[in-house]
Each structure stands twice: as C-alpha cells, then as structure tokens.
Coordinates of C-alpha atoms in Angstrom, one line a residue:
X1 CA -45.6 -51.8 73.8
X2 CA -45.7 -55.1 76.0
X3 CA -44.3 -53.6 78.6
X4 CA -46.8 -50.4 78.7
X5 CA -49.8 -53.6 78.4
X6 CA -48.5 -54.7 81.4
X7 CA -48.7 -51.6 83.0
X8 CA -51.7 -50.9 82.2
X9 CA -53.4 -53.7 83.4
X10 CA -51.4 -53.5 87.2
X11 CA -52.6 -50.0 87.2
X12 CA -56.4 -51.1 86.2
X13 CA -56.5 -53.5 89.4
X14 CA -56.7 -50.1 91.6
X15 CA -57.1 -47.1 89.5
X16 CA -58.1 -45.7 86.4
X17 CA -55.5 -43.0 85.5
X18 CA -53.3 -40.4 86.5
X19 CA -55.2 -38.4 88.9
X20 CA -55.9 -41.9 91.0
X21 CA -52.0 -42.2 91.8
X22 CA -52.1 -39.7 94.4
X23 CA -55.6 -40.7 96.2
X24 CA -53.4 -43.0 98.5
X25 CA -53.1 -42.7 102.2
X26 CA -50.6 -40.0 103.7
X27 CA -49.3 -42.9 105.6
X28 CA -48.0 -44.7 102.5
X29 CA -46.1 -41.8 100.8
X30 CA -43.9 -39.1 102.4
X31 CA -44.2 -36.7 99.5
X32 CA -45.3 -33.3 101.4
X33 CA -48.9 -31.9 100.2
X34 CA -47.8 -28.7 98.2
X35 CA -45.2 -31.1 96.0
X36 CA -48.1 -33.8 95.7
X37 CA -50.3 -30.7 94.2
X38 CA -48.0 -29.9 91.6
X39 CA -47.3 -33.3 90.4
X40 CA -50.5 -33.9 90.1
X41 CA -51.2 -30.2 88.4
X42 CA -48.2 -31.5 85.8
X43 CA -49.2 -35.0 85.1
X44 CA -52.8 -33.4 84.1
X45 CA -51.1 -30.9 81.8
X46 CA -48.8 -34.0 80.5
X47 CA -51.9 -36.6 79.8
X48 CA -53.7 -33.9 78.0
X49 CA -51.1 -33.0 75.4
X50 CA -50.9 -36.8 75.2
X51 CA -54.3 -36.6 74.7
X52 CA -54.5 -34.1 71.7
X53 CA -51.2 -36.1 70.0
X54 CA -53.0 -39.1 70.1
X55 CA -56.0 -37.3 68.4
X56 CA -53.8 -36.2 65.9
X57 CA -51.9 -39.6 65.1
X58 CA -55.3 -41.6 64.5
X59 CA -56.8 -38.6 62.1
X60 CA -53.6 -39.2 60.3
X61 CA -53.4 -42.8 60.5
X62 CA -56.8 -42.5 59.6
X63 CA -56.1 -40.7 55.9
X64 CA -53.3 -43.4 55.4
X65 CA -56.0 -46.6 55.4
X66 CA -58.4 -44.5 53.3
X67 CA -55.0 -43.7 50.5
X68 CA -54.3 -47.7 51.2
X69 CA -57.5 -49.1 50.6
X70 CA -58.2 -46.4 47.8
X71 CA -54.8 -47.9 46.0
X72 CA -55.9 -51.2 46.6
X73 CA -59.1 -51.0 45.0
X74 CA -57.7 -49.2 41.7
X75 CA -54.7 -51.5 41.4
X76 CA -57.2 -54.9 41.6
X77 CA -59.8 -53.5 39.3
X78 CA -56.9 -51.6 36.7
X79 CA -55.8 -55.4 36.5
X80 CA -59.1 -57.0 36.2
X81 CA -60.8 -54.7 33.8
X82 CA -57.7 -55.1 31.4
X83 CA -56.5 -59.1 31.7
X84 CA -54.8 -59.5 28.2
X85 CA -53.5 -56.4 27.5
X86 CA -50.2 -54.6 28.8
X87 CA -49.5 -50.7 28.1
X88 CA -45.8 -49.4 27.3
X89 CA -44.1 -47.0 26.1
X90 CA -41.6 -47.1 23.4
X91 CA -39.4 -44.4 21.5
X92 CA -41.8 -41.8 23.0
X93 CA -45.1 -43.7 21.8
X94 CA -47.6 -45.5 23.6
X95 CA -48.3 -48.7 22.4
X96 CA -50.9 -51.7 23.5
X97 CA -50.2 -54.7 22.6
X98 CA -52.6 -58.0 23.3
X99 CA -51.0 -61.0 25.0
X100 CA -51.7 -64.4 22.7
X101 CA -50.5 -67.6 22.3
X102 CA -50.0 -67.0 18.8
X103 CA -47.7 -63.9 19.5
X104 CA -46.4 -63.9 22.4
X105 CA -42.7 -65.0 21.2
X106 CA -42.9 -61.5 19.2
X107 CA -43.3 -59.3 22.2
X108 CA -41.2 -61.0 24.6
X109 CA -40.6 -57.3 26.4
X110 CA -44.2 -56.5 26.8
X111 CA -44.6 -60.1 28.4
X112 CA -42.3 -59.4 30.8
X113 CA -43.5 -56.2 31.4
X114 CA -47.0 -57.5 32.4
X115 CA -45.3 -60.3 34.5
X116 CA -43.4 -57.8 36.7
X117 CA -46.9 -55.6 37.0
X118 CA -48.8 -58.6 37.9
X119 CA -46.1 -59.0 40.8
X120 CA -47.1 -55.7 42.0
X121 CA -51.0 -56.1 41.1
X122 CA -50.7 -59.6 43.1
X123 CA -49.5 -58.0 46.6
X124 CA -52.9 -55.8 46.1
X125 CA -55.3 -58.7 45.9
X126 CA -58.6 -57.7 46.9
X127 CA -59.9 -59.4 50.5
X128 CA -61.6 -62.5 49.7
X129 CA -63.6 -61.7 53.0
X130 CA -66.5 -58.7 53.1
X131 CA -66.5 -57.4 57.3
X132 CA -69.2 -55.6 58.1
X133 CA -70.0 -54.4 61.3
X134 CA -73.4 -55.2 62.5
X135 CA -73.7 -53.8 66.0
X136 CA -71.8 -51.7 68.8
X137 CA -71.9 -53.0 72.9
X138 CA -70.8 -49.9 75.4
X139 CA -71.2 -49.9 79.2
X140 CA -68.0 -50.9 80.6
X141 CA -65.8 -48.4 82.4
X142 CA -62.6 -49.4 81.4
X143 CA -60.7 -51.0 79.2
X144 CA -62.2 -54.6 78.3
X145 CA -59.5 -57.5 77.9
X146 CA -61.2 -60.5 76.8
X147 CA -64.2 -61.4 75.2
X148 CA -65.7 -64.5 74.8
X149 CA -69.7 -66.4 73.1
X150 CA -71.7 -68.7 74.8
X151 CA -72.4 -72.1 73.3
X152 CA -74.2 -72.8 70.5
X153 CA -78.0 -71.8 70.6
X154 CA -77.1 -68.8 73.1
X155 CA -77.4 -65.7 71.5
X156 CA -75.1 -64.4 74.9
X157 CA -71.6 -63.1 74.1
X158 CA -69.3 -62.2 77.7
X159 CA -66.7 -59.6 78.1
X160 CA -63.9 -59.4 81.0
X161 CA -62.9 -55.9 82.2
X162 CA -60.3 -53.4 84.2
X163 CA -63.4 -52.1 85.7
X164 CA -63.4 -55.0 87.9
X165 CA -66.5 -56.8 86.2
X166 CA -67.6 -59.3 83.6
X167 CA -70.8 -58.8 81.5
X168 CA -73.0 -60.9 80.2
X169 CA -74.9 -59.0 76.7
X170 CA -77.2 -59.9 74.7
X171 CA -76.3 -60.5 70.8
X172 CA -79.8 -59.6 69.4
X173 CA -80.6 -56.7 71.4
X174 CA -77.0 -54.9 72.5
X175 CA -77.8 -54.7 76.0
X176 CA -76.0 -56.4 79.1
X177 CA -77.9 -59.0 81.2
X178 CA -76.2 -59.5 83.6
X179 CA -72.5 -57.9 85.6
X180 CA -70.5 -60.1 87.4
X181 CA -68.5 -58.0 90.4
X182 CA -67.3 -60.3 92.8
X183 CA -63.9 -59.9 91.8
X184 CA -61.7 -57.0 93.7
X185 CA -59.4 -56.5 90.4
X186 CA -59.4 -56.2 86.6
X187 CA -60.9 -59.1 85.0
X188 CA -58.1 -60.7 82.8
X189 CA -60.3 -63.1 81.2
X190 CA -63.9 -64.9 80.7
X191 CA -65.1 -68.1 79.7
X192 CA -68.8 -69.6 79.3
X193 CA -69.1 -73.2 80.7
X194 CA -69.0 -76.2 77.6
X195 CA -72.9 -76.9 78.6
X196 CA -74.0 -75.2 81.6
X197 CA -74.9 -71.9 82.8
X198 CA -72.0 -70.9 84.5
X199 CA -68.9 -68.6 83.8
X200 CA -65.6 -68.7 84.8
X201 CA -63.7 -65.3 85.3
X202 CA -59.8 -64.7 86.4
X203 CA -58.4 -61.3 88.2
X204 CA -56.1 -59.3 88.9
X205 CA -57.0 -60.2 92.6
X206 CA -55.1 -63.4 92.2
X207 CA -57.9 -65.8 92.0
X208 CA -60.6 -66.9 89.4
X209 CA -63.6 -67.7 90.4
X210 CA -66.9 -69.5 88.7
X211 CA -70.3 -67.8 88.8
X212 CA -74.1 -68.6 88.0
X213 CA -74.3 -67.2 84.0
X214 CA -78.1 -67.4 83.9
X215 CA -79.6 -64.1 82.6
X216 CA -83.1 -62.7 83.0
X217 CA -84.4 -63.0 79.4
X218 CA -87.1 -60.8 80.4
X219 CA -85.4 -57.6 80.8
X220 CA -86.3 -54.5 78.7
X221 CA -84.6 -54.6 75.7
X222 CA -83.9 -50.8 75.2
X223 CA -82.3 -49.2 72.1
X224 CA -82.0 -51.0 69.2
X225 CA -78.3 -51.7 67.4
X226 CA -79.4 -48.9 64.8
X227 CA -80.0 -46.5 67.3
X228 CA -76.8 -47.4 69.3
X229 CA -74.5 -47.1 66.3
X230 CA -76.6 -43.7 65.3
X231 CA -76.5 -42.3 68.8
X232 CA -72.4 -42.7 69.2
X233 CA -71.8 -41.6 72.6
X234 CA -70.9 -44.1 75.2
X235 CA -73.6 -45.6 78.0
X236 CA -73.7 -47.0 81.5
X237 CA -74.7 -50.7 81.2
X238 CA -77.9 -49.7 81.5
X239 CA -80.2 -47.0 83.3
X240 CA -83.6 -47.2 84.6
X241 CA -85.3 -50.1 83.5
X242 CA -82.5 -51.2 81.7
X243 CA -80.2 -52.0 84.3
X244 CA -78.7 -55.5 84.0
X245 CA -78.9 -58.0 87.0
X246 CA -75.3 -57.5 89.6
X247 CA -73.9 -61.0 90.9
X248 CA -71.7 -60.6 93.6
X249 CA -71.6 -64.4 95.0
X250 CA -69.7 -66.7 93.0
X251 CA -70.5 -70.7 93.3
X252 CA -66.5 -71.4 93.8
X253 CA -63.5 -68.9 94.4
X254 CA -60.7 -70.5 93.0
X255 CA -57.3 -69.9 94.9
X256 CA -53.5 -70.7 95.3
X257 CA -51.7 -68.4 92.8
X258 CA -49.3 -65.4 94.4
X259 CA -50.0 -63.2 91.4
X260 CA -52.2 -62.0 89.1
X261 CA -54.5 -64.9 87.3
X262 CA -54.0 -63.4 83.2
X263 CA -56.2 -66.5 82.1
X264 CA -58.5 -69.6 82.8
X265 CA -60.6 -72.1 80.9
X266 CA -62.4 -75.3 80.7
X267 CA -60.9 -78.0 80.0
X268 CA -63.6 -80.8 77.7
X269 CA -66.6 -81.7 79.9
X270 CA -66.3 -78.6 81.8
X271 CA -65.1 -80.3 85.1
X272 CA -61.7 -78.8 85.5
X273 CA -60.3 -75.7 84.9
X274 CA -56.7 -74.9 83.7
X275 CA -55.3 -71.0 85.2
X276 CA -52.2 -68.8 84.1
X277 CA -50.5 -66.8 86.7
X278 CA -48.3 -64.4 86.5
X279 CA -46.5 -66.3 89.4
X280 CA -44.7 -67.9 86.7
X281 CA -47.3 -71.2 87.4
X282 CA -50.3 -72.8 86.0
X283 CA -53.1 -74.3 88.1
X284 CA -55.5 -77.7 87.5
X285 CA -58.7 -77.4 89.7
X286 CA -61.6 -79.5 90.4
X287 CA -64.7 -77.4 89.7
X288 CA -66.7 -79.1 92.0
X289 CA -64.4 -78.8 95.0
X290 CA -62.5 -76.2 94.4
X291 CA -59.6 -77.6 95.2
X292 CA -55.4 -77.5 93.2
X293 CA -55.3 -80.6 91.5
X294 CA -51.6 -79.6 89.9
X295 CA -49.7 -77.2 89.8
X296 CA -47.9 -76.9 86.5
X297 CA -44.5 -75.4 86.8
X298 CA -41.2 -74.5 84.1
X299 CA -42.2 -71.3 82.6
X300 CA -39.1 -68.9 83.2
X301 CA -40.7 -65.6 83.7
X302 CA -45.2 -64.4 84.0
X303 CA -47.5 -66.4 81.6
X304 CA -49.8 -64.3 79.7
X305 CA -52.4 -66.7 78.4
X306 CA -54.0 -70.4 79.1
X307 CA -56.2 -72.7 76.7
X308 CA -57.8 -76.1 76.3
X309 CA -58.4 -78.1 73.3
X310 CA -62.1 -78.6 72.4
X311 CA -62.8 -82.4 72.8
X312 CA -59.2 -83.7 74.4
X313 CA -57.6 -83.1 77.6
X314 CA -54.7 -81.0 76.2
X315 CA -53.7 -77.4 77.4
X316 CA -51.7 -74.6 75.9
X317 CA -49.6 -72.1 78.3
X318 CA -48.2 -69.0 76.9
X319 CA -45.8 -66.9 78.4
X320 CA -43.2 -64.2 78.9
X321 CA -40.3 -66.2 78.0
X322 CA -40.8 -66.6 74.7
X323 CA -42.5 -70.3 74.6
X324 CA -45.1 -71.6 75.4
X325 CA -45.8 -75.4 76.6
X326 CA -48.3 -78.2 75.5
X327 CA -49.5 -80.0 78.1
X328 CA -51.0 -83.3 77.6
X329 CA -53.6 -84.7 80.7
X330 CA -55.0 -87.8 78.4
X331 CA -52.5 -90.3 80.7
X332 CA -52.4 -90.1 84.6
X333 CA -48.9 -88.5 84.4
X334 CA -48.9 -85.8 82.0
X335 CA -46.5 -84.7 79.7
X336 CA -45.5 -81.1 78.5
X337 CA -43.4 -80.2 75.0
X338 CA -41.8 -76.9 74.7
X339 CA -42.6 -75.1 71.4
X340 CA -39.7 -71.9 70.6
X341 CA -39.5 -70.0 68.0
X342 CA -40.8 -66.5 68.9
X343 CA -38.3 -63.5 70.3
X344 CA -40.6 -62.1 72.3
X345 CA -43.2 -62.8 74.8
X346 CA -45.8 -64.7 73.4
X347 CA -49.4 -63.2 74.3
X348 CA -52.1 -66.3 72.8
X349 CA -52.1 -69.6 72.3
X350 CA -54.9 -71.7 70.9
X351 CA -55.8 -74.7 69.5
X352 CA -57.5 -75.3 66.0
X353 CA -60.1 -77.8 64.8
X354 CA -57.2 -79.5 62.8
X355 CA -54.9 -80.4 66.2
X356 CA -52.7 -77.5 64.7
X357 CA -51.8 -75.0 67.8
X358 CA -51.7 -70.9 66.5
X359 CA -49.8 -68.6 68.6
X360 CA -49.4 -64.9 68.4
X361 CA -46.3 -62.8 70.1
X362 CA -45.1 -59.4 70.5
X363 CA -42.4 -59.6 68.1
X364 CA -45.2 -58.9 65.6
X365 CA -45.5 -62.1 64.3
X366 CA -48.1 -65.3 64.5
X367 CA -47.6 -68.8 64.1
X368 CA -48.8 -71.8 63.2
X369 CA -47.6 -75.4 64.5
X370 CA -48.5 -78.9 64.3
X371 CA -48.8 -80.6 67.3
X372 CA -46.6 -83.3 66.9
X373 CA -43.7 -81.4 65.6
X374 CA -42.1 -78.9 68.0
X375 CA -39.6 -78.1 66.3
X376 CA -40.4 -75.7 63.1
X377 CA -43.6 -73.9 62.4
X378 CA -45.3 -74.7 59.7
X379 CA -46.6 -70.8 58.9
X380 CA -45.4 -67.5 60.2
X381 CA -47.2 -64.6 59.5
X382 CA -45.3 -61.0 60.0
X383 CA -46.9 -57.9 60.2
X384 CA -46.5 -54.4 62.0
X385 CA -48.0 -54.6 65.4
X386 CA -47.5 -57.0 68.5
X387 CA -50.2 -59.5 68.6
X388 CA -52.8 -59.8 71.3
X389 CA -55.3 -62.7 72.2
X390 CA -56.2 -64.3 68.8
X391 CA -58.9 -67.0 68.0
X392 CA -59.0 -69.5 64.9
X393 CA -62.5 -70.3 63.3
X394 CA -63.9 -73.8 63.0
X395 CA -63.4 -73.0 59.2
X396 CA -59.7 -72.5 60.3
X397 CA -59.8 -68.8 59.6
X398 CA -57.1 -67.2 62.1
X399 CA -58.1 -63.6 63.4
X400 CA -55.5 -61.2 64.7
X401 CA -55.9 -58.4 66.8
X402 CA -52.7 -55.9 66.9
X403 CA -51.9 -53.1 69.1
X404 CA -52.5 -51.0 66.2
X405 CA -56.4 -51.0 66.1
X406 CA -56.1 -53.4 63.2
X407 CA -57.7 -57.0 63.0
X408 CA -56.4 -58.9 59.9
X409 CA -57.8 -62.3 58.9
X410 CA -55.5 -65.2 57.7
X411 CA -55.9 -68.7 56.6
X412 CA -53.8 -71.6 58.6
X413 CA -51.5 -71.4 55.3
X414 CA -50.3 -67.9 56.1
X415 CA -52.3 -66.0 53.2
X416 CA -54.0 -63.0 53.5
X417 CA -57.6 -62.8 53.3
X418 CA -58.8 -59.4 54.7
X419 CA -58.6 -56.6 57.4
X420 CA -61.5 -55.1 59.7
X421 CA -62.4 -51.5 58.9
X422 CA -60.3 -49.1 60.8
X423 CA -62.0 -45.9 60.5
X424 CA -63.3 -43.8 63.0
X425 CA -67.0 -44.7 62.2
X426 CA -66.4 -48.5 62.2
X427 CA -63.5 -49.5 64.0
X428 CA -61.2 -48.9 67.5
X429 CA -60.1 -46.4 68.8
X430 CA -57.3 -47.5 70.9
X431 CA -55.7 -51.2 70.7
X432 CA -57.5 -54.5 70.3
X433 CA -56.9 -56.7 72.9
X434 CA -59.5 -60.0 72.1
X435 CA -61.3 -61.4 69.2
X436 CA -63.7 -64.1 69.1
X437 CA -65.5 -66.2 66.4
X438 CA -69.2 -67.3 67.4
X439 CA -69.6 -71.0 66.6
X440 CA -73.0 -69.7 65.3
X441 CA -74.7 -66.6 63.2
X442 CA -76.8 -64.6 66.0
X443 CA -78.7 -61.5 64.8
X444 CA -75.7 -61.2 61.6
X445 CA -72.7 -61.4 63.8
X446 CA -70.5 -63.9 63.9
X447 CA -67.4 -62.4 64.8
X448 CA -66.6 -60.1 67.8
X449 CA -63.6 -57.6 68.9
X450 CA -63.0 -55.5 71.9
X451 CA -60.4 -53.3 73.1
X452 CA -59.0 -50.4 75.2
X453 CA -61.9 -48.0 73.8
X454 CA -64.2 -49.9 76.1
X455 CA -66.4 -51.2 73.2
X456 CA -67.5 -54.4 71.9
X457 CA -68.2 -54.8 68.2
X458 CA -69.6 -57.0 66.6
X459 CA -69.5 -57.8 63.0
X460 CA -70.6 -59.9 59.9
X461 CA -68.0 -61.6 57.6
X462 CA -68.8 -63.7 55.0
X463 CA -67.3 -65.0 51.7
X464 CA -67.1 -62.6 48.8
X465 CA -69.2 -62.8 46.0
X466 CA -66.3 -63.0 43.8
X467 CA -65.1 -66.0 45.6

C-alpha cells in the first residue's frame, strides 16, 4: 500500500487516471497509434472491473462494521445490565448464581467463570468518545492530501490537493473562500501562518511557496451543511455567485529541492519554514527572503513528512527509511537524534503538548516517544492498516487515519477510546490520508478528516455521558 501512495501521488502531479497516460506527445513514445488504441481500450475495460470490485469490497466491509459495532454494543450492555451475576450451566441445568463477599469461596467456578467473560466483555468496551459528523466540504478534483485549521478565532480550515490547488473554506458555512493555484503539481501539504494571514503550501513541482490567506468574508454563503449532507452529490468549489476568489501570485516561491516537496511548516514565530523533500533532504528558509538557510541532510532514502514544535525551535523529519530525526535549532549549531523502531517507512511525525513526539508508519503501527529518550518508545499502538498523517490534540488525544477508511482515537497511553463512523452515509470512501484537530469549537466541529474521495468532513467529538 505505500508503494501504490506513492504512485499515486507522482501520477497526480500530471494526470488524473488511466486515460491521461496516453495524452503525451508522439515524440515521447514510439508505441504506433493502432497498439496505443487498444491499450488504452484494455486499461478502460481493466479500471472498470476495478471499479465494480471495489464497490463490492466496501458494501461488504460495510456489513462487517455494522456486525462489529452491533456485537460491541450487546456485549457492553449484556455486562452492564447484569454486574453481579454470572450464568452457567451445570449437569444440564441452568443456574444463576450472585457474586458476594459472603459467598464467593463457595462458588469458586462461577467466579472464574465471570473473570474469563469479563476478559472478553473488557476487549468490547464501549468508546468513551461520541463522533458525530457535523458537516461535509466537496469541490476539489482530486484526491486531497492534507488538511490543516487556521488559528484560534478563524472559523477557516485549509486543504492541499492532487488537483494542483489549496483551498481556503469556510467552517460555518461549507463553502471555499478562496483557491490557491500557483503551484504546477499536486499540493502535498498546507499550513496557516502562527498569526498572520498567510499560507504556506508545498508541491509536487519541487518547491513550496507562501501566499496571501485573506479571504473575502463577504462572499455568498450558498447551501447550508444540512442541505449539502442531504443533497450527496459532489460540487465544483462553487458556481455562479458562489465561486471562491483564485490566487495565482504567491508572496515567496520557495526553492532548492530536486524532488518533490511532501511537506512544510512554520517553525514558532512564523519566520522560518522547515521543507521535506523527497530528494532525501530537508530545507530551513527565511520567510522574508526567501532564501536556504540549511540544508538538513542524513535521511537514507525520500522523507514523507516535516513538523515543528509549537513554542520551541525543534523539528521532526520523517522518512522512508524507517526513522525519523529530531532536530534541535534552540543553539546556533543544531543537533539531530535519530529515533528507530519502526519497519517500515514512517509517514507522520508530530509533536504533542507534553514534549512527547507521536509517529505513525506503514508497518501498521504508531508510536509514542519521549523526547529525551531515543531509545524505546514509550507506547506502540498496532492495528490493521498503514498509518497516514496523524495529529495529537492539545488534550493529548492521538487521531489516526489508516488506509482503510478508518480513523481511530487513542490516548498518549496506548488505550482505545473510539473509531469514526465508517459507513457509507458518514464516512470515506476510499483512504484517509490527513486529520486535524481544531484548537477551537467552530460551528460544532472540532475535528476534521479528508482523503482520496475528495471530501472534507468535519465532525463533533466530545466526551461521553457515561464518562
């Protein structure tokens, strides 16, 4: 599955399928015309059966969650509804038998009957977490990698796509604001500056550049979220009166990398900028001149993500080759640990409000470490899908999108606390590829995912009442 990601997003930077393979120039391929015609005949014929198999796999997977959550729910409550008591069946009688102080040496069997059913209750805890999902952005017409909120007091929430453009949408109303397309290649990434109104973006076209973010408040607003989430089918970004604002100029085009730029972000105070390229090398810029400050080098193969801690001048580096690196700026010659303890490439790395780093891989795992201790993790978390770009919570809550369509919800101890709705109605379609907590509660949402389907959801997750 990391390898087809990867694919996916080289062919985003110049296409958008099968078909767009053989629009290249005659001069580039030797293939005759009558041969090109049939591949391209067969390759439709092989992406539709894909097509209807796919269908079929997420109606099926799709009866599985409802069977899983429908187990779940009888298992807690059976439990609940019946603490002290324990049936069992003995010389072909069923007997009940309450659990005591006062007895419980006499029915030693029953007691360890109800242990080992608690062991199986336990693993069906009910989430501790209601998710409910408040409103649905479309527009974008591709894939969308990243997503990312504004600061505090914005209701503004920013997505990156393999359309080759960034939006900037509106929480409260659903619509976008504003489309970035200066870039020439997918949009790997996007980021809203610490306190100003600007945005910084990194491509596929080997650069990253940093634009003007302020949106035109006065806009129609359009549909409401009701209507959107009613309606179903996908929209342009907007038609008519609703079109957002284009930006094609950016304030600074960042360059230097030989590769694709997979991430960027701001670095506390907001006046340098930290890239990953897939030119095996990070980046330090100055935002206000533009110009390579460093250039961070040691990663063995492409790094996949890049992020900076939220008040100190300390960077996190994922990459390929199954690390990633801290690297520390507070002192005028920085210094860089190497954290292992993945198998596989390691797709997110973030910092928490704790100094703990989280990182998430695609050997299906996460991670959680402390900063000053390299050397062992201090929570792993398994589960069934590679990992994509994760984000912790100021509450320390870690969310975890998988290639699977699932987002689960951890604590910084490793324990389960609940999983996003999956069905066809509420959740993805295809893989989840970014998540994002919102520092603050805008029109109920306080929690955002996007993925391959090219949608943007956004939801409201609060403690249970039982809590």
């Amino acid at each position: 599955m990391k390898s087809s990601k990867r694919r996916l997003q080289a062919l985003s930077e110049g296409s958008d399928g099968f078909s767009n393979y053989f629009k290249m120039e005659d001069s580039e391929t030797s293939i005759p015309p009558v041969f090109k015609s049939r591949l391209h005949e067969l390759f439709s014929q092989i992406e539709k059966e894909f097509d209807l198999l796919y269908t079929e796999n997420l109606n099926l997977q799709e009866k599985i969650d409802i069977l899983s959550e429908k187990l779940e729910r009888e298992s807690y409550v059976g439990d609940k509804q019946n603490p002290d008591f324990i049936e069992f069946e003995s010389a072909g009688k069923s007997s009940k038998v309450k659990l005591s102080q006062s007895n419980s040496q006499k029915v030693k069997t029953s007691h360890k009957l109800r242990v080992q059913t608690s062991k199986i209750v336990s693993s069906f805890k009910a989430p501790t977490f209601n998710c409910q999902l408040v409103r649905e952005f479309t527009g974008h017409k591709d894939g969308i990698w990243d997503v990312s909120t504004a600061r505090p007091g914005q209701a503004l929430v920013g997505t990156a796509s393999a359309d080759h453009t960034a939006s900037v949408w509106s929480t409260e109303w659903g619509k976008s604001l504003l489309q970035y397309t200066g870039h020439s290649g997918s949009v790997n990434s996007i980021r809203f500056h610490p306190c100003r109104d600007i945005a910084l973006t990194s491509s596929g076209d080997t650069t990253a550049h940093v634009w003007q973010a302020a949106v035109n408040w006065d806009l129609p607003r359009g549909q409401s979220s009701e209507e959107e989430l009613e309606g179903g089918g996908e929209e342009s970004l907007g038609e008519g009166g609703d079109r957002p604002e284009v930006l094609r100029t950016p304030l600074k085009v960042l360059t230097g990398h030989s590769g694709v730029v997979v991430a960027a972000d701001w670095l506390t105070g907001g006046d340098h900028v930290i890239t990953a390229s897939w030119d095996r090398t990070a980046s330090l810029y100055d935002v206000e001149t533009g110009d390579c400050l460093q250039v961070l080098t040691g990663h063995d193969h492409e790094l996949t993500h890049a992020s900076a801690h939220h008040s100190s001048r300390l960077v996190v580096t994922a990459s390929r080759d199954t690390t990633f690196r801290l690297w520390d700026f507070r002192e005028p010659i920085h210094s860089v640990s190497v954290f292992q303890g993945h198998t596989e490439s390691v797709t997110s790395a973030v910092f928490t409000r704790e100094d703990k780093v989280v990182s998430g891989s695609d050997d299906r795992s996460v991670k959680v470490w402390d900063v000053r201790n390299m050397r062992s993790a201090l929570a792993t978390i398994r589960s069934d899908s590679s990992v994509n770009r994760l984000d912790v919570s100021g509450g320390g809550l870690i969310a975890i999108p998988h290639d699977n369509r699932q987002v689960r919800l951890f604590d910084l101890q490793g324990q389960r606390l609940a999983r996003l709705p999956r069905s066809s109605r509420q959740g993805h379609r295809r893989m989840v590829t970014s998540v994002v907590w919102a520092d603050d509660m805008s029109a109920n949402i306080n929690f955002y995912s996007c993925g391959f389907d090219r949608r943007i959801l956004g939801w409201s997750i609060q403690p249970s009442k039982e809590n």
